[in-house]
């Protein structure tokens, strides 16, 4: 018989209370996995889509809160392209648009002939040609949601377009995207001559020092713009940063509540078992061993809750990916690091939450504990 | 361990006072006594005379307000030192048995061995041997809730023997038992004392129970009567 076995027996002997404490920890950990999964999914999908469309560096309006709301002069493209080290520049206009069906989708206008078009996977049909200002390429998820196929009409911002191709699923963002020629989207949105961001391709993209040098030169030459390498682009978007902070903040609050729940459970257990703790002291258990028993019980509760919660979180994310209301919008991404973080947090939470009850139990004078009859 | 009383005291109290409530209540009042190895001592007296407090002092469960408690020539000064002393050299039997309700009889007997005997297998074997010694081999897998009062006290006696202690301290061990079970428990304690040759200090308010001891200490109002 080990300390863990004694602790487990104590917990199993109070199934309702132990179950509630485990549930509290599980819900907190599940919330963590879901919130962090969704927030990092958004970041990851953006970085992936930028990589897929050949973007090495993104230029956005400096000090913008939300990149989507920024408007830049499309004419800056030629000046950006003239900087040594920049090999290609493409303006992109991005907006969230409500379609006639009521669905809200991300619509992107791409400069004709730019590098953005080159690597898009096409499942059926083709990308709009230079002579097709009203052509549209739509992602597979959009096509399925709107029941559109090649040749069908689609109305965006009050203007009719014709679907020329369905994009494949190789990029995370593509299935959920509607791509239109830049000028056509500018006209439809009343943003002639404007773009949201510039996609830059640079020489020696894999050379960190060269990229950093180019970024410094670009920042000096274009003080109204902010330049971010594609891998760190999420840092430039305040909304994404806020979303990440919200995810971590909410998870932390949930975990703090779980700590209180576990403290309460263990403290009640200590008070109920005062005499038992006195007996353990009477038979020679040290204060450290008594404390270890309580801490072990706390860790058992939180580890069980952590494993359960991580499983629930992963299941919840899988469910979100299938639900009609969220399937085309939410992109989730959970790494092994997130699961390890949850497990580590559960362990730390167990040790933290059981600290005070364990201290109370260990410091209880044995004779007082035994008198408690 | 040798049988019979030796010369060197195993336990000694020197002017021990234990006061509560800021000195308004005195449970022990300048008590001095020695208990030698192998003695069977009964501490008698009415309720509230300080018998249990005396027993708690002898094993460091309670600490004196004044005076010294000496165990085999050593005065343990910390809770840790007393805990080690209790783990290895003291067995305690309570009036209310105080078995852990979530553990089986065998596991209850194992409890004092945690931290003393590292081998789980040996702990288990010794617990079963001790249960057999007190006539409860067949009750090893049962929890206290399914045992009678007499059986619970037998398990508690087996638990007190777990680490082969020098002294067994028994606080009203028959107080919660019917007369038949009480006699059997006293027989068992007496037999263990004579066979092992260890020291037994038993607190009781029952003169008949005390009559089995080789030495009787009468207490009144926190003092040992001459």
XYZ file of C-alpha atoms in Angstrom:
599
model
C 0.000 0.000 0.000
C 1.408 3.367 -1.034
C 0.588 7.006 -0.260
C -1.064 7.285 -3.673
C -3.209 4.221 -2.942
C -4.330 5.685 0.393
C -5.088 9.032 -1.274
C -7.006 7.352 -4.078
C -9.050 5.367 -1.533
C -9.889 8.589 0.313
C -11.032 10.257 -2.892
C -13.065 7.264 -4.074
C -14.742 7.066 -0.708
C -16.222 10.541 -1.289
C -17.277 10.115 -4.916
C -19.670 13.053 -5.220
C -17.263 15.644 -3.843
C -14.220 14.231 -5.614
C -16.230 13.986 -8.844
C -17.264 17.627 -8.612
C -13.684 18.758 -8.021
C -12.460 16.654 -10.954
C -15.263 18.092 -13.125
C -14.284 21.657 -12.212
C -10.681 21.041 -13.197
C -11.792 19.220 -16.358
C -14.013 22.120 -17.473
C -11.171 24.606 -16.856
C -8.694 22.498 -18.816
C -11.209 21.896 -21.615
C -11.831 25.646 -21.854
C -8.100 26.168 -22.083
C -7.681 23.659 -24.917
C -10.661 25.048 -26.856
C -9.839 28.741 -26.447
C -6.132 28.378 -27.106
C -6.896 25.923 -29.935
C -9.190 28.387 -31.663
C -6.911 31.383 -31.168
C -3.782 29.601 -32.350
C -5.810 28.051 -35.176
C -6.603 31.511 -36.491
C -2.973 32.570 -36.259
C -1.750 29.378 -37.836
C -4.254 29.520 -40.711
C -3.205 33.051 -41.519
C 0.487 32.227 -41.541
C -0.157 29.096 -43.636
C -2.227 30.940 -46.189
C 0.407 33.676 -46.496
C 3.081 31.034 -47.008
C 0.940 29.277 -49.593
C 0.352 32.400 -51.601
C 4.096 33.054 -51.632
C 4.210 35.946 -49.156
C 7.570 36.388 -47.432
C 6.731 39.664 -45.754
C 3.529 41.560 -45.179
C 3.232 45.339 -45.213
C 0.327 46.782 -43.249
C -0.681 50.207 -42.026
C 1.388 51.153 -38.984
C -0.468 51.238 -35.655
C -3.593 49.713 -37.101
C -5.777 47.859 -34.610
C -7.308 45.482 -37.119
C -5.538 44.860 -40.396
C -8.875 44.261 -42.107
C -10.010 47.824 -41.424
C -6.880 49.492 -42.823
C -6.793 51.093 -46.255
C -3.552 51.767 -48.084
C -2.885 53.507 -51.370
C -2.440 50.783 -54.000
C 0.117 53.007 -55.747
C 2.663 52.275 -53.009
C 3.222 48.888 -54.662
C 5.575 50.241 -57.310
C 7.617 52.186 -54.729
C 7.887 49.108 -52.523
C 9.010 47.024 -55.515
C 11.831 49.467 -56.212
C 13.549 48.742 -52.882
C 16.611 46.518 -53.286
C 15.870 43.012 -51.997
C 12.148 43.134 -52.792
C 11.480 40.873 -55.764
C 7.702 41.151 -56.057
C 4.854 43.174 -54.536
C 1.120 42.417 -54.713
C -1.661 44.548 -53.263
C -4.523 42.686 -51.615
C -7.900 44.024 -50.523
C -9.521 41.924 -47.831
C -12.935 42.325 -46.254
C -15.678 40.409 -44.528
C -18.729 40.496 -46.773
C -22.280 39.332 -46.169
C -23.562 37.300 -49.072
C -27.154 37.169 -50.253
C -27.610 34.008 -48.198
C -26.731 35.868 -45.016
C -23.395 34.033 -44.681
C -20.421 36.202 -43.775
C -17.290 35.277 -45.673
C -13.775 36.512 -46.074
C -13.435 38.032 -49.551
C -10.050 38.840 -50.992
C -9.229 40.912 -54.060
C -5.920 40.021 -55.669
C -3.938 42.186 -58.025
C -4.129 40.785 -61.562
C -1.024 38.883 -62.642
C 0.571 39.049 -59.191
C 2.415 36.230 -57.412
C -0.644 35.662 -55.185
C -2.395 33.710 -57.936
C 0.474 31.414 -58.819
C 0.299 28.769 -56.159
C -3.421 28.503 -55.508
C -4.595 24.896 -55.823
C -7.601 24.552 -58.100
C -9.865 21.590 -57.584
C -12.266 22.224 -60.445
C -12.318 24.857 -63.222
C -9.632 27.549 -63.235
C -8.659 30.880 -61.702
C -10.206 34.015 -63.309
C -8.173 35.169 -66.313
C -7.008 38.755 -67.023
C -9.997 39.228 -69.321
C -12.503 38.058 -66.712
C -13.057 41.000 -64.350
C -16.206 39.350 -63.008
C -14.657 35.939 -62.424
C -14.449 34.468 -58.915
C -12.579 31.542 -57.401
C -14.220 30.150 -54.296
C -13.026 27.768 -51.619
C -14.456 24.276 -51.382
C -16.139 24.950 -48.037
C -17.810 28.054 -49.491
C -18.898 26.097 -52.570
C -20.446 23.402 -50.390
C -22.074 25.841 -47.990
C -23.598 27.955 -50.791
C -24.101 24.988 -53.146
C -22.214 26.749 -55.925
C -20.139 25.180 -58.668
C -18.151 26.287 -61.684
C -20.321 28.490 -63.915
C -22.740 29.536 -61.154
C -23.360 33.180 -60.268
C -22.408 34.585 -56.875
C -23.287 38.044 -55.579
C -20.677 39.902 -53.552
C -21.378 43.387 -52.142
C -24.244 43.822 -54.582
C -22.192 42.916 -57.655
C -22.619 39.681 -59.589
C -19.633 37.433 -60.224
C -19.342 34.101 -61.985
C -17.541 31.164 -60.380
C -14.664 30.104 -62.640
C -13.011 27.654 -60.247
C -13.212 25.834 -56.932
C -10.090 26.061 -54.774
C -8.645 22.916 -53.206
C -8.002 22.250 -49.576
C -4.231 22.396 -49.486
C -4.246 25.700 -47.650
C -6.017 26.193 -44.370
C -7.710 29.407 -45.397
C -8.499 28.623 -49.050
C -11.601 26.472 -48.482
C -13.209 29.394 -46.682
C -12.163 32.135 -49.102
C -13.723 33.958 -52.056
C -11.048 35.397 -54.377
C -11.896 38.113 -56.861
C -9.816 40.311 -59.180
C -8.583 43.294 -57.140
C -10.116 46.014 -59.269
C -13.525 44.331 -59.345
C -13.599 44.053 -55.555
C -12.380 47.649 -55.137
C -15.292 48.804 -57.289
C -17.801 46.567 -55.532
C -16.737 47.870 -52.096
C -16.288 51.475 -53.233
C -12.576 51.351 -52.381
C -11.057 52.232 -55.736
C -7.252 52.534 -55.593
C -7.120 51.073 -52.102
C -5.719 47.850 -50.706
C -5.599 46.365 -47.209
C -2.108 44.894 -47.241
C 0.862 44.381 -49.523
C 2.315 40.924 -49.987
C 6.062 41.091 -50.545
C 8.389 38.463 -51.948
C 11.994 39.065 -51.021
C 15.387 37.813 -52.067
C 17.085 35.463 -49.564
C 13.838 34.881 -47.627
C 15.504 32.126 -45.611
C 18.340 34.402 -44.439
C 17.157 35.912 -41.162
C 19.822 38.623 -41.128
C 19.075 39.685 -44.708
C 15.342 39.790 -43.988
C 15.930 41.833 -40.816
C 18.123 44.281 -42.742
C 15.518 44.629 -45.492
C 12.784 45.121 -42.923
C 14.780 47.920 -41.268
C 15.344 49.651 -44.596
C 11.684 49.315 -45.575
C 10.546 50.668 -42.193
C 12.827 53.672 -42.616
C 11.659 54.340 -46.169
C 7.926 53.862 -45.458
C 7.166 55.292 -42.009
C 3.405 54.829 -42.429
C 3.796 51.086 -42.955
C 4.671 48.220 -40.661
C 6.517 45.199 -42.062
C 6.213 41.690 -40.639
C 7.847 38.465 -41.812
C 5.080 35.976 -42.682
C 5.825 33.722 -39.699
C 5.333 36.585 -37.236
C 2.471 38.301 -38.954
C 0.035 37.568 -36.124
C 2.088 39.912 -33.944
C 1.136 42.812 -36.207
C -2.591 42.328 -35.735
C -4.009 43.753 -32.540
C -7.227 41.768 -32.890
C -5.311 38.492 -33.022
C -3.163 39.587 -30.092
C -6.292 40.485 -28.159
C -7.866 37.158 -29.077
C -4.792 35.322 -27.827
C -4.748 37.374 -24.630
C -8.459 36.710 -24.176
C -7.914 32.971 -24.632
C -5.111 32.894 -22.075
C -6.895 35.258 -19.716
C -10.138 33.290 -19.751
C -8.248 30.023 -19.311
C -6.350 31.474 -16.366
C -9.576 32.629 -14.702
C -11.111 29.173 -15.251
C -8.026 27.540 -13.746
C -8.090 29.932 -10.787
C -11.695 28.940 -10.117
C -10.659 25.298 -10.351
C -7.912 25.934 -7.787
C -10.500 27.349 -5.375
C -12.725 24.324 -5.969
C -9.885 21.892 -5.247
C -8.771 23.886 -2.181
C -12.352 23.769 -0.897
C -12.642 20.035 -1.527
C -9.369 19.223 0.202
C -9.984 21.615 3.063
C -13.365 20.048 3.760
C -11.723 16.657 3.541
C -9.072 17.745 6.076
C -11.736 19.039 8.458
C -13.769 15.856 8.157
C -10.712 13.698 8.652
C -9.244 15.597 11.582
C -9.248 12.499 13.762
C -7.733 10.345 11.014
C -4.926 12.861 10.644
C -4.450 12.734 14.416
C -4.225 8.953 14.233
C -1.584 9.174 11.506
C 0.446 11.492 13.758
C -0.088 9.183 16.718
C 1.297 6.186 14.831
C 4.399 8.169 13.921
C 3.704 9.773 10.575
C 5.794 12.907 10.162
C 4.236 16.243 9.245
C 5.852 15.889 5.824
C 4.241 12.502 5.217
C 0.811 13.787 6.263
C 1.263 16.800 3.962
C 2.444 14.536 1.126
C -0.751 12.484 1.457
C -2.896 15.592 1.018
C -0.774 16.974 -1.823
C -0.947 13.581 -3.515
C -4.739 13.667 -3.274
C -4.771 17.168 -4.799
C -2.532 16.097 -7.663
C -4.679 13.003 -8.273
C -7.771 15.214 -8.562
C -6.174 17.749 -10.879
C -4.322 15.245 -13.043
C -7.520 13.249 -13.565
C -9.341 16.504 -14.310
C -6.538 17.592 -16.630
C -6.587 14.386 -18.669
C -10.379 14.430 -18.783
C -10.438 18.140 -19.645
C -7.828 17.851 -22.403
C -9.858 14.998 -23.935
C -13.060 17.033 -23.634
C -11.313 20.048 -25.191
C -10.015 18.037 -28.134
C -13.478 16.495 -28.574
C -15.043 19.959 -28.367
C -12.727 21.296 -31.049
C -13.537 18.333 -33.294
C -17.234 19.061 -32.735
C -16.794 22.760 -33.540
C -15.102 21.796 -36.772
C -18.229 19.836 -37.780
C -21.031 22.084 -36.578
C -22.721 23.920 -39.498
C -22.526 27.312 -37.743
C -18.807 27.083 -37.067
C -17.427 24.623 -39.623
C -16.555 27.234 -42.233
C -15.449 29.915 -39.806
C -13.508 28.420 -36.896
C -10.119 26.941 -37.588
C -8.572 25.048 -34.737
C -5.004 24.100 -34.024
C -3.797 22.186 -30.989
C -0.143 21.314 -30.637
C 1.513 18.746 -28.400
C 2.904 21.760 -26.537
C -0.628 22.862 -25.628
C -1.455 19.406 -24.237
C 1.845 19.363 -22.308
C 1.040 22.839 -20.963
C -2.377 21.631 -19.784
C -0.821 18.583 -18.083
C 1.872 20.734 -16.444
C -0.734 23.273 -15.337
C -2.864 20.472 -13.868
C 0.136 19.211 -11.905
C 1.062 22.680 -10.675
C -2.565 23.399 -9.887
C -2.778 20.234 -7.787
C 0.331 21.121 -5.811
C -0.815 24.733 -5.395
C -4.389 23.903 -4.436
C -3.399 21.264 -1.908
C -0.671 23.384 -0.329
C -2.840 25.160 2.217
C -4.997 22.137 3.211
C -1.813 20.062 3.510
C -0.195 22.730 5.671
C -3.295 22.849 7.873
C -3.315 19.066 8.213
C 0.401 18.809 8.927
C 0.362 21.530 11.569
C -2.679 20.138 13.376
C -1.602 19.235 16.940
C -2.174 15.457 17.143
C -3.769 15.592 20.547
C -6.282 18.223 19.383
C -7.027 16.129 16.326
C -7.617 13.032 18.434
C -9.830 14.950 20.827
C -12.092 15.826 17.874
C -14.661 13.091 18.446
C 14.160 -7.557 24.463
C 14.418 -8.996 27.951
C 11.408 -9.977 29.966
C 10.779 -8.344 33.330
C 11.522 -4.969 34.778
C 15.019 -3.641 34.249
C 16.780 -0.904 36.217
C 17.072 1.854 33.628
C 13.829 3.775 33.180
C 12.369 3.640 29.708
C 10.110 6.616 30.357
C 10.561 9.433 32.825
C 8.498 12.512 33.609
C 10.257 15.213 35.623
C 7.983 17.848 37.147
C 5.657 17.819 34.121
C 2.855 20.360 34.131
C 0.291 20.775 31.387
C -1.926 23.798 31.596
C -4.656 24.902 29.211
C -6.672 28.075 28.702
C -3.818 30.355 29.663
C -3.126 28.486 32.878
C -6.713 28.454 34.171
C -7.018 24.685 33.675
C -4.239 22.373 34.852
C -4.449 18.846 33.449
C -1.121 17.709 34.918
C 0.446 19.315 37.944
C 4.191 18.777 38.497
C 4.053 15.057 37.789
C 7.260 13.083 38.214
C 7.456 9.346 37.632
C 9.540 6.681 35.945
C 8.474 3.579 34.073
C 11.034 0.830 33.647
C 11.382 -1.607 30.764
C 9.020 -4.542 30.909
C 6.617 -2.970 33.391
C 2.852 -3.386 33.085
C 1.541 -0.130 34.522
C -2.097 0.794 35.005
C -2.914 4.480 35.427
C -6.211 4.849 37.228
C -8.409 7.668 38.374
C -11.727 9.360 37.739
C -12.654 11.085 34.485
C -10.789 14.360 33.974
C -7.999 13.552 36.426
C -5.329 13.806 33.687
C -4.831 10.103 32.840
C -5.055 10.539 29.075
C -2.951 13.717 29.166
C -0.277 11.738 31.009
C -0.372 9.057 28.325
C -0.145 11.679 25.562
C 2.886 13.215 27.334
C 4.666 9.864 27.421
C 4.767 9.693 23.604
C 4.928 13.379 22.664
C 1.384 13.631 21.370
C 1.044 16.512 23.803
C 3.889 18.638 25.114
C 4.369 19.871 28.676
C 3.909 23.490 29.669
C 6.743 22.898 32.140
C 9.010 19.974 33.022
C 10.726 17.301 30.960
C 9.720 14.045 29.281
C 12.591 11.635 28.798
C 12.341 8.583 26.553
C 15.080 6.005 27.052
C 17.515 8.626 28.306
C 16.771 11.099 25.523
C 14.583 14.186 25.660
C 13.046 14.596 22.178
C 12.658 18.331 21.633
C 10.884 18.588 18.281
C 7.645 17.275 16.761
C 9.774 15.489 14.196
C 11.877 13.734 16.839
C 8.739 12.641 18.694
C 7.137 11.438 15.442
C 10.198 9.268 14.767
C 10.080 7.975 18.334
C 6.375 7.096 18.022
C 6.894 5.462 14.623
C 9.629 3.090 15.789
C 9.296 2.694 19.548
C 5.696 3.366 20.611
C 2.456 1.570 19.868
C -0.814 3.320 20.716
C -4.217 1.733 21.359
C -7.205 4.090 21.583
C -10.511 3.660 23.349
C -12.396 4.377 20.098
C -10.028 2.179 18.015
C -9.396 5.001 15.514
C -8.998 2.771 12.498
C -9.030 4.490 9.108
C -12.454 3.664 7.645
C -11.322 3.674 4.001
C -8.648 1.031 4.546
C -8.935 -2.698 5.189
C -7.857 -4.284 8.455
C -4.515 -5.334 6.917
C -3.922 -1.879 5.461
C -4.679 -0.280 8.824
C -1.994 -2.469 10.385
C 0.415 -1.417 7.629
C -0.060 2.310 8.291
C 2.633 2.718 11.002
C 5.108 0.818 8.815
C 4.905 3.427 6.012
C 8.183 5.290 6.253
C 9.768 2.630 8.476
C 9.710 -0.525 6.344
C 10.397 0.383 2.705
C 9.348 -2.969 1.232
C 5.625 -3.075 0.499
C 5.722 -6.864 0.368
C 7.312 -7.119 3.818
C 4.824 -4.587 5.226
C 1.988 -6.691 3.876
C 3.450 -9.949 5.204
C 4.012 -8.477 8.667
C 0.498 -6.996 8.768
C -1.014 -10.396 7.941
C 1.196 -12.109 10.542
C 0.101 -9.622 13.205
C -3.566 -10.050 12.299
C -3.061 -13.793 12.645
C -1.386 -13.115 16.000
C -4.532 -11.343 17.268
C -6.800 -14.014 15.769
C -8.090 -12.041 12.807
C -6.328 -13.627 9.824
C -9.629 -14.179 8.060
C -10.714 -10.535 8.547
C -7.671 -9.000 6.825
C -9.535 -7.786 3.708
C -12.457 -6.319 5.645
C -12.946 -2.650 6.352
C -13.572 -1.492 9.945
C -17.227 -0.842 9.132
C -17.821 -4.563 8.771
C -15.945 -5.555 11.956
C -17.310 -5.802 15.516
C -15.981 -3.538 18.294
C -13.822 -6.322 19.693
C -12.428 -7.096 16.256
C -11.674 -3.402 15.632
C -9.732 -3.236 18.886
C -7.803 -6.378 17.939
C -6.867 -4.712 14.640
C -5.802 -1.622 16.614
C -3.628 -3.822 18.868
C -2.085 -5.441 15.792
C -1.435 -1.937 14.433
C 0.248 -0.919 17.698
C 2.646 -3.865 17.305
C 3.510 -3.041 13.679
C 7.026 -1.734 14.285
C 7.800 -3.964 17.306
C 7.672 -1.031 19.753
C 9.378 -0.811 23.148
C 6.195 0.395 24.781
C 2.473 0.074 24.131
C 0.300 2.878 25.451
C -3.371 1.934 25.753
C -5.977 4.599 26.526
C -9.118 2.948 27.982
C -8.762 0.048 25.505
C -11.894 -1.676 26.790
C -14.000 1.446 27.284
C -16.094 0.923 24.144
C -16.495 -2.855 24.463
C -18.966 -5.213 26.084
C -17.687 -7.217 29.042
C -16.929 -10.352 27.010
C -14.927 -8.497 24.384
C -13.245 -6.380 27.076
C -11.962 -9.457 28.901
C -10.682 -10.939 25.645
C -8.855 -7.705 24.766
C -7.243 -7.549 28.246
C -6.230 -11.190 27.918
C -4.666 -10.396 24.565
C -2.802 -7.329 25.848
C -1.581 -9.288 28.882
C -0.459 -12.192 26.739
C 1.378 -9.892 24.329
C 3.047 -8.165 27.275
C 4.239 -11.394 28.844
C 5.276 -13.058 25.605
C 7.030 -10.014 24.117
C 8.351 -8.708 27.382
C 7.701 -5.144 26.340
C 6.396 -2.269 28.424
C 2.638 -1.688 28.679
C 1.051 1.454 30.077
C -2.702 1.244 30.307
C -5.084 3.999 31.302
C -8.370 2.945 32.872
C -10.928 4.098 35.379
C -11.939 0.469 36.011
C -10.291 -1.045 39.106
C -10.822 -4.570 37.786
C -8.949 -3.773 34.606
C -6.172 -2.118 36.632
C -5.845 -5.157 38.848
C -4.201 -7.077 36.020
C -1.223 -4.707 36.001
C 1.924 -5.267 38.013
C 2.008 -1.622 39.060
C -0.796 0.848 39.600
C -0.566 4.635 39.529
C -3.575 6.468 40.934
C -4.234 9.983 39.705
C -6.376 12.764 41.100
C -6.666 16.377 39.973
C -3.639 16.158 37.711
C -1.345 14.602 40.290
C -0.061 11.070 40.804
C -1.070 9.942 44.281
C 1.687 8.663 46.534
